[in-house]
CSV table of C-alpha atoms in Angstrom, one decimal:
chain,number,residue,atom,x,y,z
D,7,UNK,CA,107.2,85.9,128.3
D,8,UNK,CA,108.0,89.1,125.5
D,9,UNK,CA,111.7,87.9,125.1
D,10,UNK,CA,110.7,84.0,123.5
D,11,UNK,CA,107.5,86.0,121.3
D,12,UNK,CA,109.8,87.9,120.1
D,13,UNK,CA,112.3,85.3,119.1
D,14,UNK,CA,109.0,83.8,117.8
D,15,UNK,CA,108.2,86.3,115.5
D,16,UNK,CA,111.4,86.6,114.1
D,17,UNK,CA,111.7,83.1,113.6
D,18,UNK,CA,108.0,83.7,111.5
D,19,UNK,CA,109.1,86.8,109.5
D,20,UNK,CA,112.3,84.7,108.4
D,21,UNK,CA,110.8,81.5,107.5
D,22,UNK,CA,110.4,80.0,103.6
D,23,UNK,CA,106.3,81.1,103.5
D,24,UNK,CA,107.1,84.4,103.5
D,25,UNK,CA,109.1,84.1,101.0
D,26,UNK,CA,107.8,87.0,99.4
D,27,UNK,CA,110.1,89.3,101.7
D,28,UNK,CA,113.8,89.5,102.4
D,29,UNK,CA,115.1,88.4,105.4
D,30,UNK,CA,116.6,92.4,105.3
D,31,UNK,CA,113.4,93.7,105.8
D,32,UNK,CA,113.2,92.0,108.8
D,33,UNK,CA,115.9,93.8,111.2
D,34,UNK,CA,115.6,92.6,115.0
D,35,UNK,CA,117.8,92.0,116.9
D,36,UNK,CA,116.3,89.7,119.9
D,37,UNK,CA,119.3,89.9,122.3
D,38,UNK,CA,119.3,93.9,122.9
D,39,UNK,CA,115.4,93.1,123.3
D,40,UNK,CA,116.0,90.8,126.4
D,41,UNK,CA,118.3,93.1,127.9
D,42,UNK,CA,115.9,95.6,127.7
D,43,UNK,CA,113.7,93.8,130.0
D,44,UNK,CA,116.4,91.8,132.1
D,45,UNK,CA,115.4,92.8,135.6
D,46,UNK,CA,118.0,95.9,136.9
D,47,UNK,CA,120.1,96.2,140.0
D,48,UNK,CA,118.2,97.3,143.2
D,49,UNK,CA,117.9,100.7,143.2
D,50,UNK,CA,118.2,101.6,139.8
D,51,UNK,CA,115.2,102.8,137.5
D,52,UNK,CA,115.6,100.8,134.6
D,53,UNK,CA,116.0,103.1,131.0
D,54,UNK,CA,113.3,102.6,128.4
D,55,UNK,CA,114.3,102.6,125.3
D,56,UNK,CA,111.7,103.5,123.9
D,57,UNK,CA,113.2,104.9,120.1
D,58,UNK,CA,114.2,101.4,119.2
D,59,UNK,CA,110.5,100.0,120.9
D,60,UNK,CA,109.2,102.7,118.2
D,61,UNK,CA,111.5,101.6,115.0
D,62,UNK,CA,110.6,98.4,115.9
D,63,UNK,CA,107.2,98.8,115.1
D,64,UNK,CA,107.6,101.1,112.3
D,65,UNK,CA,110.0,98.0,110.6
D,66,UNK,CA,106.7,95.4,111.0
D,67,UNK,CA,104.4,97.4,110.2
D,68,UNK,CA,106.2,98.6,107.6
D,69,UNK,CA,106.6,95.0,106.4
D,70,UNK,CA,103.3,94.0,106.9
D,71,UNK,CA,101.8,96.3,104.5
D,72,UNK,CA,104.3,94.5,101.9
D,73,UNK,CA,103.4,91.5,102.9
D,74,UNK,CA,98.9,92.6,102.5
D,75,UNK,CA,100.1,94.2,99.1
D,76,UNK,CA,102.3,90.7,97.7
D,77,UNK,CA,99.4,88.6,98.6
D,78,UNK,CA,96.7,90.8,96.8
D,79,UNK,CA,98.5,90.1,93.6
D,80,UNK,CA,98.5,86.1,94.6
D,81,UNK,CA,96.4,84.5,91.7
D,82,UNK,CA,95.4,81.3,90.2
D,83,UNK,CA,96.1,79.5,87.6
D,84,UNK,CA,93.4,80.6,85.0
D,85,UNK,CA,93.3,76.7,82.7
D,86,UNK,CA,91.1,77.2,79.5
D,87,UNK,CA,91.1,76.6,75.5
D,88,UNK,CA,92.5,76.8,73.2
D,89,UNK,CA,89.6,79.8,71.9
D,90,UNK,CA,88.8,81.3,74.9
D,91,UNK,CA,92.8,81.9,76.1
D,92,UNK,CA,93.1,84.1,73.0
D,93,UNK,CA,89.7,85.5,73.6
D,94,UNK,CA,91.1,86.2,77.5
D,95,UNK,CA,94.6,87.5,75.2
D,96,UNK,CA,92.0,90.4,73.0
D,97,UNK,CA,90.4,91.6,75.7
D,98,UNK,CA,94.4,91.9,77.9
D,99,UNK,CA,95.2,93.5,74.9
D,100,UNK,CA,92.2,95.8,75.0
D,101,UNK,CA,93.0,97.1,79.2
D,102,UNK,CA,96.9,97.5,78.4
D,103,UNK,CA,96.1,100.3,75.8
D,104,UNK,CA,94.5,102.2,79.3
D,105,UNK,CA,98.1,101.6,80.2
D,106,UNK,CA,97.7,98.6,82.2
D,107,UNK,CA,100.9,96.1,82.1
D,108,UNK,CA,99.7,92.6,81.4
D,109,UNK,CA,100.2,91.2,84.3
D,110,UNK,CA,97.4,94.1,86.4
D,111,UNK,CA,95.3,93.4,83.5
D,112,UNK,CA,94.8,89.6,83.6
D,113,UNK,CA,94.6,90.4,87.9
D,114,UNK,CA,91.9,92.5,87.0
D,115,UNK,CA,90.3,90.5,84.7
D,116,UNK,CA,89.9,86.9,86.8
D,117,UNK,CA,88.2,90.2,89.2
D,118,UNK,CA,85.6,91.1,87.2
D,119,UNK,CA,85.2,87.9,86.1
D,120,UNK,CA,84.8,85.4,89.1
D,121,UNK,CA,89.0,84.2,88.3
D,122,UNK,CA,90.0,85.6,91.9
D,123,UNK,CA,88.2,86.1,94.9
D,124,UNK,CA,86.5,90.0,94.7
D,125,UNK,CA,84.1,91.2,98.2
D,126,UNK,CA,82.2,93.5,96.7
D,127,UNK,CA,80.5,90.5,94.2
D,128,UNK,CA,80.4,87.9,97.4
D,129,UNK,CA,79.5,84.3,96.6
D,130,UNK,CA,77.0,85.5,93.7
D,131,UNK,CA,80.0,85.1,90.4
D,132,UNK,CA,80.7,82.8,89.0
D,133,UNK,CA,83.7,82.6,86.6
D,134,UNK,CA,83.8,83.2,83.3
D,135,UNK,CA,85.4,83.9,79.9
D,136,UNK,CA,85.2,87.2,79.2
D,137,UNK,CA,83.9,88.5,75.5
D,138,UNK,CA,85.8,91.0,73.2
D,139,UNK,CA,82.2,92.8,72.7
D,140,UNK,CA,81.2,92.5,76.3
D,141,UNK,CA,84.3,94.0,77.3
D,142,UNK,CA,84.6,96.3,74.6
D,143,UNK,CA,81.4,97.6,74.8
D,144,UNK,CA,81.5,98.5,78.7
D,145,UNK,CA,85.2,100.5,77.5
D,146,UNK,CA,83.4,102.5,74.7
D,147,UNK,CA,79.9,103.2,77.2
D,148,UNK,CA,82.7,104.9,79.7
D,149,UNK,CA,84.6,106.8,76.9
D,150,UNK,CA,80.6,108.7,75.9
D,151,UNK,CA,80.5,109.2,79.3
D,152,UNK,CA,83.2,111.8,79.8
D,153,UNK,CA,85.6,110.1,80.4
D,154,UNK,CA,89.4,109.7,78.8
D,155,UNK,CA,91.6,106.7,78.5
D,156,UNK,CA,93.0,109.2,81.9
D,157,UNK,CA,90.2,108.6,83.6
D,158,UNK,CA,88.2,105.0,82.7
D,159,UNK,CA,92.4,103.5,84.1
D,160,UNK,CA,92.0,105.5,87.7
D,161,UNK,CA,88.2,103.9,86.9
D,162,UNK,CA,89.5,100.9,86.2
D,163,UNK,CA,92.2,100.5,89.1
D,164,UNK,CA,89.7,101.3,91.8
D,165,UNK,CA,86.6,99.6,90.4
D,166,UNK,CA,88.0,96.3,87.8
D,167,UNK,CA,84.7,94.5,88.5
D,168,UNK,CA,83.2,97.0,86.3
D,169,UNK,CA,84.2,94.6,83.8
D,170,UNK,CA,82.3,92.1,84.8
D,171,UNK,CA,78.8,93.9,85.4
D,172,UNK,CA,75.8,93.9,82.8
D,173,UNK,CA,75.9,97.0,80.9
D,174,UNK,CA,72.3,97.8,80.1
D,175,UNK,CA,70.4,96.1,83.5
D,176,UNK,CA,73.5,97.4,85.8
D,177,UNK,CA,75.6,100.0,84.2
D,178,UNK,CA,73.7,101.6,82.1
D,179,UNK,CA,70.6,102.1,84.2
D,180,UNK,CA,72.5,103.5,86.9
D,181,UNK,CA,73.9,106.3,84.9
D,182,UNK,CA,70.5,107.1,84.9
D,183,UNK,CA,69.2,106.2,87.9
D,184,UNK,CA,71.3,109.2,89.0
D,185,UNK,CA,70.2,111.4,86.4
D,186,UNK,CA,66.8,110.4,86.7
D,187,UNK,CA,66.7,111.1,90.9
D,188,UNK,CA,69.3,113.4,91.7
D,189,UNK,CA,70.1,115.3,88.3
D,190,UNK,CA,73.8,113.6,88.3
D,191,UNK,CA,75.7,113.7,84.5
D,192,UNK,CA,77.9,115.2,82.5
D,193,UNK,CA,80.7,116.9,84.8
D,194,UNK,CA,80.0,115.8,88.2
D,195,UNK,CA,79.2,112.6,86.7
D,196,UNK,CA,82.8,112.1,85.5
D,197,UNK,CA,83.5,113.2,89.9
D,198,UNK,CA,81.6,110.8,90.8
D,199,UNK,CA,82.8,107.6,89.1
D,200,UNK,CA,85.9,108.7,89.8
D,201,UNK,CA,85.4,108.9,93.0
D,202,UNK,CA,83.0,105.7,93.4
D,203,UNK,CA,82.8,104.3,90.4
D,204,UNK,CA,81.3,100.8,92.5
D,205,UNK,CA,78.0,103.1,91.7
D,206,UNK,CA,77.9,101.6,88.5
D,207,UNK,CA,77.4,98.0,89.2
D,208,UNK,CA,74.6,98.9,92.6
D,209,UNK,CA,71.7,96.2,91.8
D,210,UNK,CA,70.3,96.0,95.2
D,211,UNK,CA,68.1,98.6,97.1
D,212,UNK,CA,67.4,97.6,100.9
D,213,UNK,CA,65.6,100.7,101.4
D,214,UNK,CA,67.5,100.0,104.5
D,215,UNK,CA,65.9,96.3,105.3
D,216,UNK,CA,69.8,95.1,104.6
D,217,UNK,CA,69.0,92.0,103.0
D,218,UNK,CA,73.3,91.4,103.1
D,219,UNK,CA,74.2,92.5,99.8
D,220,UNK,CA,76.2,95.7,101.4
D,221,UNK,CA,78.8,95.9,98.4
D,222,UNK,CA,75.9,96.6,95.9
D,223,UNK,CA,73.4,97.8,97.5
D,224,UNK,CA,72.0,101.7,96.4
D,225,UNK,CA,72.3,102.8,100.4
D,226,UNK,CA,76.0,103.3,100.0
D,227,UNK,CA,76.3,105.6,97.8
Protein backbone atom coordinates (compact mmCIF):
# COMPACT_ATOMS: atom_id res chain seq x y z
CA UNK A 1 0.00 0.00 0.00
CA UNK A 2 2.79 2.45 0.97
CA UNK A 3 4.83 1.51 -2.08
CA UNK A 4 1.90 2.38 -4.36
CA UNK A 5 1.34 5.68 -2.55
CA UNK A 6 5.01 6.63 -2.92
CA UNK A 7 4.97 5.85 -6.62
CA UNK A 8 1.81 7.91 -7.06
CA UNK A 9 3.38 10.81 -5.17
CA UNK A 10 6.45 10.71 -7.38
CA UNK A 11 4.34 10.85 -10.52
CA UNK A 12 2.42 13.82 -9.14
CA UNK A 13 5.58 15.82 -8.50
CA UNK A 14 6.98 15.05 -11.94
CA UNK A 15 3.79 15.88 -13.83
CA UNK A 16 3.58 18.87 -16.18
CA UNK A 17 1.15 20.59 -13.84
CA UNK A 18 3.99 21.04 -11.38
CA UNK A 19 6.10 22.92 -13.90
CA UNK A 20 7.57 25.54 -11.47
CA UNK A 21 9.85 22.78 -10.18
CA UNK A 22 12.32 20.69 -12.11
CA UNK A 23 12.27 16.92 -11.80
CA UNK A 24 15.70 17.12 -10.18
CA UNK A 25 14.10 18.74 -7.12
CA UNK A 26 12.65 15.38 -6.13
CA UNK A 27 14.92 12.42 -6.64
CA UNK A 28 13.17 9.55 -4.91
CA UNK A 29 13.87 6.00 -5.99
CA UNK A 30 10.68 4.01 -5.58
CA UNK A 31 12.38 0.63 -6.22
CA UNK A 32 14.66 1.11 -3.20
CA UNK A 33 11.64 2.04 -1.09
CA UNK A 34 9.86 -1.05 -2.33
CA UNK A 35 12.80 -3.19 -1.21
CA UNK A 36 12.48 -1.75 2.27
CA UNK A 37 8.84 -2.78 2.36
CA UNK A 38 9.43 -6.37 1.27
CA UNK A 39 8.72 -9.02 3.89
CA UNK A 40 12.05 -10.22 5.33
CA UNK A 41 12.98 -13.92 5.44
CA UNK A 42 11.76 -15.85 8.45
CA UNK A 43 13.83 -15.16 11.57
CA UNK A 44 15.61 -12.14 10.05
CA UNK A 45 14.95 -8.79 11.67
CA UNK A 46 14.20 -6.12 9.05
CA UNK A 47 16.68 -3.28 8.74
CA UNK A 48 14.91 0.07 8.55
CA UNK A 49 16.99 2.68 6.77
CA UNK A 50 15.87 5.64 8.83
CA UNK A 51 18.52 8.02 7.50
CA UNK A 52 17.35 7.46 3.93
CA UNK A 53 13.73 7.95 4.93
CA UNK A 54 14.54 11.15 6.81
CA UNK A 55 16.40 12.47 3.78
CA UNK A 56 13.42 11.72 1.53
CA UNK A 57 11.10 13.56 3.92
CA UNK A 58 13.49 16.53 3.99
CA UNK A 59 13.57 16.69 0.18
CA UNK A 60 9.78 16.53 -0.03
CA UNK A 61 9.41 19.23 2.62
CA UNK A 62 11.85 21.59 0.88
CA UNK A 63 10.19 20.98 -2.47
CA UNK A 64 6.74 21.77 -1.12
CA UNK A 65 8.07 24.98 0.44
CA UNK A 66 9.53 26.06 -2.91
CA UNK A 67 6.22 25.31 -4.61
CA UNK A 68 4.35 27.35 -1.99
CA UNK A 69 6.67 30.32 -2.53
CA UNK A 70 6.30 30.09 -6.30
CA UNK A 71 2.52 29.91 -5.98
CA UNK A 72 2.43 33.15 -3.98
CA UNK A 73 3.91 35.02 -6.90
CA UNK A 74 1.22 33.88 -9.34
CA UNK A 75 -0.97 36.82 -10.36
CA UNK A 76 -3.83 37.33 -12.73
CA UNK A 77 -3.56 39.56 -15.79
CA UNK A 78 -4.50 43.17 -15.06
CA UNK A 79 -6.47 44.69 -17.94
CA UNK A 80 -6.36 48.49 -17.89
CA UNK A 81 -7.13 51.41 -20.15
CA UNK A 82 -4.21 53.47 -21.45
CA UNK A 83 -4.59 56.19 -18.81
CA UNK A 84 -4.90 53.60 -16.05
CA UNK A 85 -1.79 51.81 -17.31
CA UNK A 86 0.11 55.09 -17.11
CA UNK A 87 -1.00 55.62 -13.51
CA UNK A 88 -0.15 52.03 -12.59
CA UNK A 89 3.35 52.38 -14.04
CA UNK A 90 3.88 55.65 -12.16
CA UNK A 91 2.99 53.93 -8.89
CA UNK A 92 5.38 51.08 -9.69
CA UNK A 93 8.05 53.69 -10.35
CA UNK A 94 7.56 55.13 -6.86
CA UNK A 95 8.02 51.71 -5.31
CA UNK A 96 11.14 51.10 -7.38
CA UNK A 97 12.78 54.05 -5.57
CA UNK A 98 12.53 51.91 -2.42
CA UNK A 99 14.52 49.09 -4.08
CA UNK A 100 11.59 46.97 -5.26
CA UNK A 101 11.83 45.32 -8.67
CA UNK A 102 9.11 46.05 -11.23
CA UNK A 103 7.73 42.53 -10.79
CA UNK A 104 7.56 42.76 -6.99
CA UNK A 105 6.07 46.27 -7.14
CA UNK A 106 3.38 44.98 -9.50
CA UNK A 107 2.39 42.21 -7.05
CA UNK A 108 2.38 44.67 -4.16
CA UNK A 109 -0.03 46.99 -5.96
CA UNK A 110 -2.28 44.08 -6.87
CA UNK A 111 -2.43 42.99 -3.22
CA UNK A 112 -3.03 46.54 -1.98
CA UNK A 113 -5.83 47.32 -4.43
CA UNK A 114 -7.74 44.05 -4.65
CA UNK A 115 -6.45 42.54 -7.89
CA UNK A 116 -5.19 39.39 -6.20
CA UNK A 117 -6.48 37.81 -3.01
CA UNK A 118 -5.03 38.99 0.26
CA UNK A 119 -6.28 37.43 3.52
CA UNK A 120 -5.92 40.87 5.11
CA UNK A 121 -8.85 42.31 3.17
CA UNK A 122 -11.11 39.28 3.50
CA UNK A 123 -13.92 39.70 0.96
CA UNK A 124 -14.33 43.46 1.30
CA UNK A 125 -11.67 44.82 -1.07
CA UNK A 126 -12.88 45.67 -4.56
CA UNK A 127 -10.53 46.07 -7.49
CA UNK A 128 -9.38 49.62 -8.04
CA UNK A 129 -6.60 51.33 -9.92
CA UNK A 130 -4.08 52.94 -7.57
CA UNK A 131 -3.83 56.71 -7.80
CA UNK A 132 -0.38 58.27 -7.86
CA UNK A 133 -1.34 60.89 -5.29
CA UNK A 134 -2.77 58.30 -2.91
CA UNK A 135 0.30 56.05 -2.98
CA UNK A 136 2.65 59.02 -2.73
CA UNK A 137 0.79 60.44 0.28
CA UNK A 138 1.06 57.14 2.16
CA UNK A 139 4.78 56.84 1.41
CA UNK A 140 5.44 60.44 2.42
CA UNK A 141 3.44 60.05 5.63
CA UNK A 142 5.47 56.99 6.60
CA UNK A 143 8.63 58.96 5.91
CA UNK A 144 7.34 61.72 8.17
CA UNK A 145 7.01 59.20 11.01
CA UNK A 146 10.78 58.84 10.98
CA UNK A 147 11.02 55.78 8.75
CA UNK A 148 14.03 55.68 6.45
CA UNK A 149 13.89 54.31 2.91
CA UNK A 150 15.16 50.99 4.25
CA UNK A 151 12.50 51.03 6.98
CA UNK A 152 9.76 51.70 4.45
CA UNK A 153 11.08 48.90 2.25
CA UNK A 154 10.85 46.47 5.17
CA UNK A 155 7.39 47.70 6.17
CA UNK A 156 5.98 47.48 2.64
CA UNK A 157 7.51 44.06 2.10
CA UNK A 158 5.62 42.82 5.17
CA UNK A 159 2.45 44.80 4.59
CA UNK A 160 1.97 46.13 1.03
CA UNK A 161 -1.75 46.46 1.77
CA UNK A 162 -1.02 49.69 3.65
CA UNK A 163 -0.92 51.39 0.24
CA UNK A 164 -4.63 50.62 -0.12
CA UNK A 165 -5.61 51.75 3.37
CA UNK A 166 -7.38 55.08 3.85
CA UNK A 167 -4.68 57.52 4.92
CA UNK A 168 -6.86 59.79 7.08
CA UNK A 169 -9.52 57.45 8.45
CA UNK A 170 -7.24 54.48 9.09
CA UNK A 171 -3.49 55.12 8.97
CA UNK A 172 -3.36 58.55 10.64
CA UNK A 173 -6.18 57.68 13.04
CA UNK A 174 -4.39 54.54 14.17
CA UNK A 175 -1.10 56.35 14.70
CA UNK A 176 -2.96 58.89 16.84
CA UNK A 177 -4.63 56.06 18.78
CA UNK A 178 -1.27 54.43 19.50
CA UNK A 179 0.05 57.72 20.87
CA UNK A 180 -3.07 58.55 22.89
CA UNK A 181 -3.84 55.14 24.37
CA UNK A 182 -0.36 53.67 24.84
CA UNK A 183 2.04 56.59 24.48
CA UNK A 184 3.66 54.93 21.45
CA UNK A 185 5.46 57.45 19.27
CA UNK A 186 8.90 58.34 17.95
CA UNK A 187 11.40 55.47 17.97
CA UNK A 188 8.98 53.22 19.84
CA UNK A 189 6.44 53.74 17.06
CA UNK A 190 9.08 53.04 14.41
CA UNK A 191 10.03 49.76 16.08
CA UNK A 192 6.38 48.76 16.42
CA UNK A 193 5.61 49.48 12.76
CA UNK A 194 8.57 47.43 11.60
CA UNK A 195 7.46 44.55 13.80
CA UNK A 196 3.69 44.78 13.23
CA UNK A 197 2.85 47.17 10.36
CA UNK A 198 -0.69 45.78 10.05
CA UNK A 199 -1.68 47.96 12.98
CA UNK A 200 -1.80 50.85 10.51
CA UNK A 201 -4.89 49.33 8.88
CA UNK A 202 -6.90 48.31 11.93
CA UNK A 203 -10.46 49.64 11.67
CA UNK A 204 -12.43 47.36 14.01
CA UNK A 205 -12.45 46.88 17.78
CA UNK A 206 -14.71 43.98 18.70
CA UNK A 207 -13.77 44.19 22.39
CA UNK A 208 -13.97 40.39 22.58
CA UNK A 209 -17.34 40.11 20.79
CA UNK A 210 -16.01 38.76 17.48
CA UNK A 211 -17.15 40.53 14.31
CA UNK A 212 -15.35 38.12 11.93
CA UNK A 213 -12.91 40.83 10.84
CA UNK A 214 -9.98 39.55 12.85
CA UNK A 215 -7.22 40.60 10.44
CA UNK A 216 -8.18 44.26 10.93
CA UNK A 217 -9.19 44.19 14.58
CA UNK A 218 -7.47 45.91 17.49
CA UNK A 219 -7.93 42.77 19.57
CA UNK A 220 -4.83 41.45 17.78
CA UNK A 221 -2.70 44.29 19.15
